[in-house]
XYZ file of C-alpha atoms in Angstrom:
450
model
C 17.481 38.746 -1.205
C 17.491 35.222 0.247
C 21.127 34.244 2.268
C 20.007 30.835 0.909
C 20.023 29.425 -2.936
C 16.674 27.688 -1.976
C 13.792 28.339 0.698
C 13.293 24.648 0.593
C 15.232 21.871 -0.973
C 13.219 18.612 -0.976
C 15.460 15.180 -0.569
C 13.091 12.462 -2.912
C 10.779 12.763 -5.638
C 7.891 10.488 -4.604
C 4.393 11.413 -3.670
C 5.237 13.220 -0.621
C 8.131 15.247 -1.770
C 6.326 16.105 -4.755
C 3.537 17.440 -3.264
C 5.405 19.271 -0.502
C 7.410 20.941 -3.320
C 4.864 22.018 -5.876
C 2.599 23.669 -2.897
C 5.016 25.257 -1.694
C 6.464 27.184 -4.954
C 2.953 27.490 -4.809
C 2.666 29.833 -1.905
C 5.988 31.571 -3.409
C 8.961 29.819 -2.019
C 11.969 29.172 -4.154
C 12.196 25.124 -4.213
C 14.509 22.421 -5.490
C 13.955 18.758 -5.471
C 16.541 16.020 -5.906
C 15.521 12.106 -7.065
C 18.273 9.768 -8.134
C 16.098 7.113 -9.112
C 12.530 8.066 -10.350
C 10.073 10.810 -9.819
C 6.686 9.643 -8.229
C 8.421 7.417 -5.844
C 7.193 3.839 -4.725
C 3.812 4.057 -5.620
C 3.960 4.798 -9.327
C 6.966 2.777 -10.285
C 6.783 -0.589 -7.981
C 3.864 0.024 -6.010
C 0.371 0.954 -5.970
C -0.222 2.002 -9.622
C 1.390 -1.004 -11.534
C 0.464 -3.659 -8.596
C -3.205 -2.457 -9.746
C -2.517 -2.725 -13.223
C -1.752 -6.516 -12.781
C -4.480 -6.938 -10.425
C -6.461 -6.001 -13.170
C -4.803 -8.355 -15.638
C -5.460 -11.299 -13.375
C -8.805 -11.039 -12.822
C -9.743 -11.418 -16.426
C -8.898 -15.527 -15.472
C -12.298 -15.102 -13.106
C -14.099 -13.339 -15.798
C -13.895 -15.775 -18.696
C -14.710 -18.407 -16.686
C -17.787 -16.842 -15.054
C -18.578 -15.450 -18.746
C -20.321 -18.477 -19.760
C -23.275 -18.878 -17.757
C -24.271 -15.458 -18.370
C -24.750 -16.477 -22.131
C -21.033 -15.934 -23.185
C -19.205 -17.907 -25.342
C -15.594 -17.520 -24.595
C -12.903 -19.210 -26.794
C -9.492 -20.110 -26.098
C -7.602 -17.805 -24.159
C -3.866 -17.080 -23.650
C -2.160 -14.675 -21.413
C 1.181 -13.049 -22.612
C 3.558 -11.838 -19.987
C 5.477 -9.647 -21.865
C 2.562 -7.611 -23.434
C 1.295 -7.139 -19.978
C 4.934 -5.550 -18.441
C 5.582 -3.617 -21.710
C 2.191 -1.665 -21.597
C 2.500 -1.579 -18.259
C 6.326 0.125 -18.313
C 4.764 2.423 -21.142
C 2.099 3.327 -18.898
C 4.897 4.408 -15.580
C 7.068 6.287 -18.212
C 3.884 8.300 -18.892
C 2.939 8.803 -15.178
C 6.804 9.607 -14.875
C 6.440 12.508 -17.153
C 3.588 13.755 -15.398
C 5.320 14.225 -12.152
C 7.995 15.840 -14.260
C 5.847 18.577 -15.746
C 4.224 19.376 -12.665
C 7.441 19.984 -11.183
C 8.512 22.331 -14.059
C 4.978 23.932 -14.386
C 5.303 24.864 -10.482
C 8.729 26.084 -10.882
C 10.368 23.326 -9.101
C 14.100 22.910 -9.938
C 14.428 19.281 -10.626
C 18.242 18.062 -9.410
C 18.664 14.313 -11.248
C 20.878 12.394 -8.530
C 21.759 11.471 -4.907
C 21.212 14.255 -2.441
C 23.253 14.208 0.813
C 22.861 16.120 3.842
C 25.991 18.364 5.464
C 24.519 20.265 7.885
C 21.236 22.328 8.381
C 21.049 23.878 5.766
C 23.422 22.576 3.087
C 22.932 19.176 0.954
C 25.644 17.701 -1.583
C 24.159 16.880 -5.305
C 26.395 15.567 -8.314
C 29.433 17.275 -6.534
C 27.459 20.689 -6.112
C 26.746 22.007 -2.507
C 23.482 23.913 -2.196
C 22.143 25.832 0.441
C 18.586 25.672 1.790
C 16.477 27.399 4.182
C 14.772 24.503 5.140
C 15.297 20.634 4.154
C 12.543 18.115 3.607
C 13.381 14.079 3.632
C 10.768 12.512 1.693
C 13.239 9.470 0.617
C 10.414 6.814 1.021
C 11.171 2.926 1.909
C 12.465 -0.248 0.242
C 11.452 -3.758 0.873
C 13.713 -5.693 2.614
C 14.994 -9.768 2.461
C 14.459 -11.473 5.915
C 17.953 -12.834 7.526
C 17.900 -16.469 6.440
C 20.538 -18.422 4.907
C 20.009 -18.865 1.039
C 18.291 -15.340 0.903
C 19.847 -14.312 -1.976
C 17.980 -16.514 -4.212
C 14.601 -14.677 -3.517
C 13.343 -11.390 -4.820
C 11.572 -8.630 -3.359
C 8.114 -6.632 -4.762
C 10.589 -4.310 -6.682
C 11.874 -7.178 -8.510
C 8.532 -8.747 -9.152
C 7.301 -6.166 -11.362
C 10.127 -6.256 -13.913
C 10.463 -10.262 -13.642
C 11.377 -11.609 -17.472
C 8.567 -14.308 -17.397
C 5.871 -15.374 -15.330
C 7.280 -18.277 -12.897
C 5.133 -21.612 -13.316
C 5.473 -22.490 -9.314
C 5.612 -19.394 -7.052
C 6.179 -19.504 -3.230
C 5.002 -15.744 -1.353
C 6.535 -15.357 1.970
C 4.555 -12.816 3.930
C 1.342 -12.713 5.553
C 0.851 -8.980 5.306
C -0.822 -6.832 2.332
C 2.078 -6.872 -0.030
C 1.935 -10.603 0.064
C -1.566 -11.419 -0.375
C -1.728 -8.993 -3.493
C 1.265 -10.283 -4.871
C 0.216 -13.632 -4.333
C -3.511 -13.073 -5.626
C -1.856 -11.438 -9.026
C 0.342 -14.509 -9.807
C -2.457 -17.017 -8.767
C -4.900 -15.238 -11.716
C -2.059 -15.176 -14.480
C -1.288 -18.764 -13.866
C 0.986 -19.534 -11.927
C 0.963 -22.300 -9.023
C 1.121 -20.330 -5.891
C 1.985 -21.480 -1.973
C 1.344 -18.473 0.386
C 3.419 -18.720 3.472
C 2.769 -16.467 6.494
C 4.974 -16.668 9.874
C 1.923 -15.911 11.982
C -1.395 -17.616 12.693
C -3.285 -15.715 10.285
C -2.925 -12.851 7.411
C -3.211 -9.314 7.677
C -2.526 -9.281 11.549
C -2.567 -5.252 11.536
C -6.446 -5.460 10.687
C -9.173 -6.628 11.852
C -9.174 -10.173 12.907
C -12.315 -11.599 10.791
C -10.915 -10.084 7.516
C -7.437 -12.296 7.640
C -9.286 -15.595 8.184
C -12.128 -14.815 5.574
C -9.637 -14.030 3.006
C -7.461 -16.892 3.456
C -10.795 -18.990 3.168
C -11.568 -17.109 0.034
C -7.633 -17.488 -1.600
C -7.712 -20.968 -1.004
C -10.851 -21.730 -3.180
C -9.212 -19.987 -5.983
C -6.160 -22.713 -5.605
C -3.845 -20.884 -3.660
C -2.331 -22.867 -1.076
C -2.343 -20.584 1.910
C -0.044 -21.749 4.974
C -0.098 -19.748 8.006
C 2.447 -20.684 11.158
C 5.034 -21.075 8.216
C 8.547 -20.065 8.629
C 11.479 -20.929 5.989
C 14.567 -22.028 7.572
C 16.489 -21.757 4.749
C 16.797 -21.943 0.851
C 18.647 -23.493 -1.761
C 19.166 -23.379 -5.529
C 19.999 -26.091 -7.882
C 19.751 -25.163 -11.390
C 17.426 -22.379 -11.308
C 14.826 -24.595 -9.213
C 14.477 -22.971 -5.312
C 14.293 -25.583 -2.451
C 12.554 -24.193 0.579
C 13.004 -25.957 3.923
C 10.406 -24.804 6.198
C 11.009 -24.842 10.162
C 8.375 -27.741 10.444
C 9.998 -29.941 8.282
C 8.161 -29.571 5.290
C 9.873 -28.798 1.699
C 8.455 -26.894 -1.205
C 10.118 -26.686 -4.453
C 9.702 -23.658 -6.782
C 10.778 -21.755 -9.441
C 10.701 -18.086 -7.765
C 10.572 -17.035 -4.260
C 9.011 -13.461 -3.324
C 9.466 -11.917 -0.213
C 6.903 -9.459 1.470
C 8.034 -10.075 5.053
C 9.131 -5.930 5.572
C 10.402 -2.249 4.756
C 12.829 -0.285 5.620
C 13.341 3.398 5.487
C 15.944 5.459 2.888
C 17.730 6.558 5.390
C 21.661 5.221 4.643
C 24.151 7.364 2.850
C 21.820 10.129 3.492
C 24.335 11.925 6.058
C 21.659 12.207 8.844
C 23.898 11.154 11.909
C 26.757 13.949 10.883
C 23.682 16.550 10.241
C 22.496 15.731 13.571
C 18.820 13.684 12.392
C 17.656 11.024 14.654
C 16.622 7.749 13.790
C 15.045 5.301 15.245
C 16.463 1.798 15.581
C 14.782 0.238 12.286
C 16.051 3.675 10.405
C 13.284 5.957 10.189
C 13.342 9.386 10.524
C 12.136 10.445 14.060
C 9.828 13.643 13.837
C 7.367 15.968 15.714
C 3.848 16.468 15.403
C 4.802 19.174 13.033
C 7.399 16.690 11.091
C 10.051 18.858 12.313
C 13.152 16.499 12.718
C 15.382 16.858 15.625
C 17.342 19.628 13.377
C 14.729 22.377 13.191
C 15.623 23.547 9.615
C 15.299 19.766 8.591
C 11.604 17.834 8.116
C 10.736 14.333 6.917
C 7.229 13.149 5.742
C 5.924 10.198 4.311
C 7.258 6.535 4.322
C 10.965 7.339 5.697
C 8.968 8.491 9.102
C 7.109 4.898 9.620
C 3.952 5.995 10.588
C 1.311 5.220 8.214
C 2.932 4.272 4.903
C -0.206 5.092 2.348
C 0.413 7.168 -0.729
C -2.395 9.555 0.276
C -1.238 9.650 3.977
C 2.340 11.015 2.305
C 0.537 13.530 -0.100
C -1.560 15.136 3.271
C 1.788 15.359 5.487
C 3.702 16.879 2.612
C 0.973 19.704 2.523
C 0.944 20.323 5.953
C 4.687 21.166 5.777
C 4.313 23.309 2.509
C 1.697 25.223 4.720
C 3.574 25.377 7.686
C 6.595 26.603 6.460
C 5.212 29.091 3.641
C 1.473 29.465 4.127
C -0.467 30.238 7.562
C 0.060 26.432 8.881
C -4.082 25.677 8.888
C -3.128 22.443 7.409
C -3.362 19.402 9.694
C -3.505 15.898 9.724
C -5.490 13.377 11.251
C -4.826 10.089 11.690
C -7.756 8.288 12.891
C -10.067 6.862 10.425
C -7.812 6.648 7.535
C -9.254 4.272 4.990
C -7.106 1.617 3.004
C -7.436 -1.042 0.822
C -5.985 -4.430 0.055
C -6.099 -5.252 -4.007
C -5.934 -8.434 -3.153
C -8.683 -11.299 -4.624
C -11.435 -10.728 -3.384
C -10.542 -7.125 -2.370
C -10.242 -5.711 1.411
C -11.498 -2.215 2.275
C -11.328 -1.303 6.023
C -11.361 2.281 7.558
C -11.753 3.052 11.405
C -11.063 0.605 14.492
C -10.543 -3.144 14.590
C -12.834 -5.112 16.894
C -9.831 -5.759 19.400
C -9.010 -1.696 19.248
C -12.709 -0.803 20.017
C -12.947 -3.439 22.687
C -9.353 -1.869 24.278
C -10.943 1.801 24.027
C -14.498 0.797 25.329
C -14.380 -2.350 27.100
C -17.283 -4.519 27.098
C -19.017 -1.476 25.280
C -18.710 -2.517 21.796
C -21.476 -3.818 19.284
C -20.562 -5.986 16.331
C -22.996 -6.857 13.181
C -21.520 -8.911 10.570
C -23.412 -10.327 7.293
C -21.619 -12.946 4.890
C -23.416 -13.630 1.536
C -22.796 -14.593 -1.604
C -22.670 -11.576 -4.365
C -26.186 -11.380 -7.064
C -23.604 -11.648 -9.710
C -22.177 -14.981 -8.534
C -25.829 -16.603 -8.272
C -25.292 -17.089 -12.232
C -21.566 -16.818 -12.553
C -21.080 -20.223 -10.664
C -17.923 -18.985 -8.583
C -18.545 -19.524 -4.817
C -16.923 -16.268 -3.510
C -18.704 -14.749 -0.566
C -18.723 -11.361 0.705
C -18.296 -10.273 4.397
C -19.074 -7.459 5.843
C -18.745 -6.218 9.311
C -19.630 -3.042 11.643
C -18.009 -1.785 15.131
C -20.070 0.468 16.892
C -19.615 2.256 20.277
C -22.797 0.709 22.280
C -22.486 3.972 24.296
C -22.482 6.867 21.856
C -24.131 4.525 18.803
C -21.019 5.982 16.863
C -19.688 3.575 14.305
C -15.825 2.922 15.050
C -15.051 0.882 12.079
C -16.332 -0.654 8.976
C -14.339 -3.461 7.162
C -15.232 -5.795 3.862
C -14.126 -8.026 1.922
C -15.009 -8.976 -1.688
C -15.747 -7.032 -5.020
C -15.283 -3.264 -4.822
C -14.457 -3.348 -1.458
C -12.165 -0.094 -1.882
C -14.810 1.509 -3.797
C -17.280 1.122 -1.318
C -15.508 1.796 1.899
C -14.246 5.239 0.374
C -17.812 6.729 0.508
C -18.579 5.528 4.248
C -15.045 6.967 5.579
C -16.011 10.372 4.706
C -19.172 9.381 6.711
C -17.109 8.526 9.567
C -15.026 11.380 9.376
C -18.070 13.226 9.950
C -19.013 11.367 13.389
C -21.662 8.726 11.654
C -23.485 6.718 14.272
C -25.181 3.595 13.513
C -28.573 4.952 13.562
C -28.015 7.781 10.774
C -26.728 4.642 8.651
C -30.214 2.843 9.669
C -32.022 5.925 8.111
C -29.635 5.713 5.005
C -31.762 4.306 1.971
C -29.489 1.314 0.362
C -28.662 1.433 -3.331
C -30.226 -1.878 -4.580
C -29.277 -4.524 -5.779
C -25.572 -3.487 -4.628
C -23.403 -5.212 -2.011
C -22.789 -1.835 -0.322
C -26.580 -1.957 0.563
C -25.860 -4.548 3.174
C -23.721 -1.766 5.353
C -27.057 0.176 5.816
C -29.388 -2.895 6.317
C -27.835 -4.633 9.177
C -29.835 -4.636 12.063
C -29.023 -7.245 14.681
C -25.721 -7.581 16.257
C -23.874 -10.821 16.856
């Protein structure tokens, strides 16, 4: 008989925590999980899923406008925010239930409440002390407000998904993927949007061409994109927000949405008392096996601040479950992780940026680039364009990076990401027959480096 109540106690019911708990239970471990808010974590509740549902909604604005040149006569249209939010919430509630059923089906005990770590093998939940051979921290992260006067007048992405109405004038502060996604959604649904980026370009963590190209496309859609624009302070007068920028500009808005950073959910977890070391930003420090400074305590997902993506958290959770309760054969590589930005138009990217490739290979990098108008828009009347870019190691001919801005970019890059995991070369791309007519075929027909 075990000396502990459970073999594994997981704190956090998001993607990584649920996956690790389910697989650990399937491997024969006795598992419990505590979640203080909602199952599914950020992705299901205030992230990937509701964001993409709302992105679909925002695209109808363009679809209606573009239908005319294809022979469709579209009548008067009207968008109702409350209908979208109600239907979105219904779907999120359904997914919450699915997560609970998955855990129940795997035999994982669920504790609805806040868990605190007391020592290497003990957690406290709802006044009850529970012992576990291993503890897994999978508490995720949360959006933060910047430290500036009047920040309390703004909201974060968490509040965005529950706004009571669609604001008429919105300022989105931030230049990362969350900022451009939410700006695109609001613009498509009918808000007048100003996007403020503190840096010289959008999406600075991605290939430089992507942010520059996206900014131009967003401006075509009526978004006021301003780079090198920092907020000095915010005031409020009768519900109207007044932004004062450091360059002297002033902007009036009904809503200020901050997408300027996230912080690991490690407060009030008892980490310091338990001896778990954290970074200066609060993220849990782990080794390559996701073990913390306390050998019996592990951590995965956004709380370790490595790669904040749902599929990465899932993979990390499976690695931990395998290491603790199976053969430990599962591994994870952080190279060639594909990702998408559901801006309008979409972005898909995998592998190295041009700058990173040049840091790695010096001058031995070949760049292939294509910009064009998609076939659909030869009739639609839209002036939206597509950008595709290949980064190739000239010495080995291996494809190091693939980047795209355009409709369906995420769907297109997923398949190419699998090929890159297999070490795809430019010659193999050239030998691949394209599917015609598609935008995707451009990736296998680019022949001349720029």
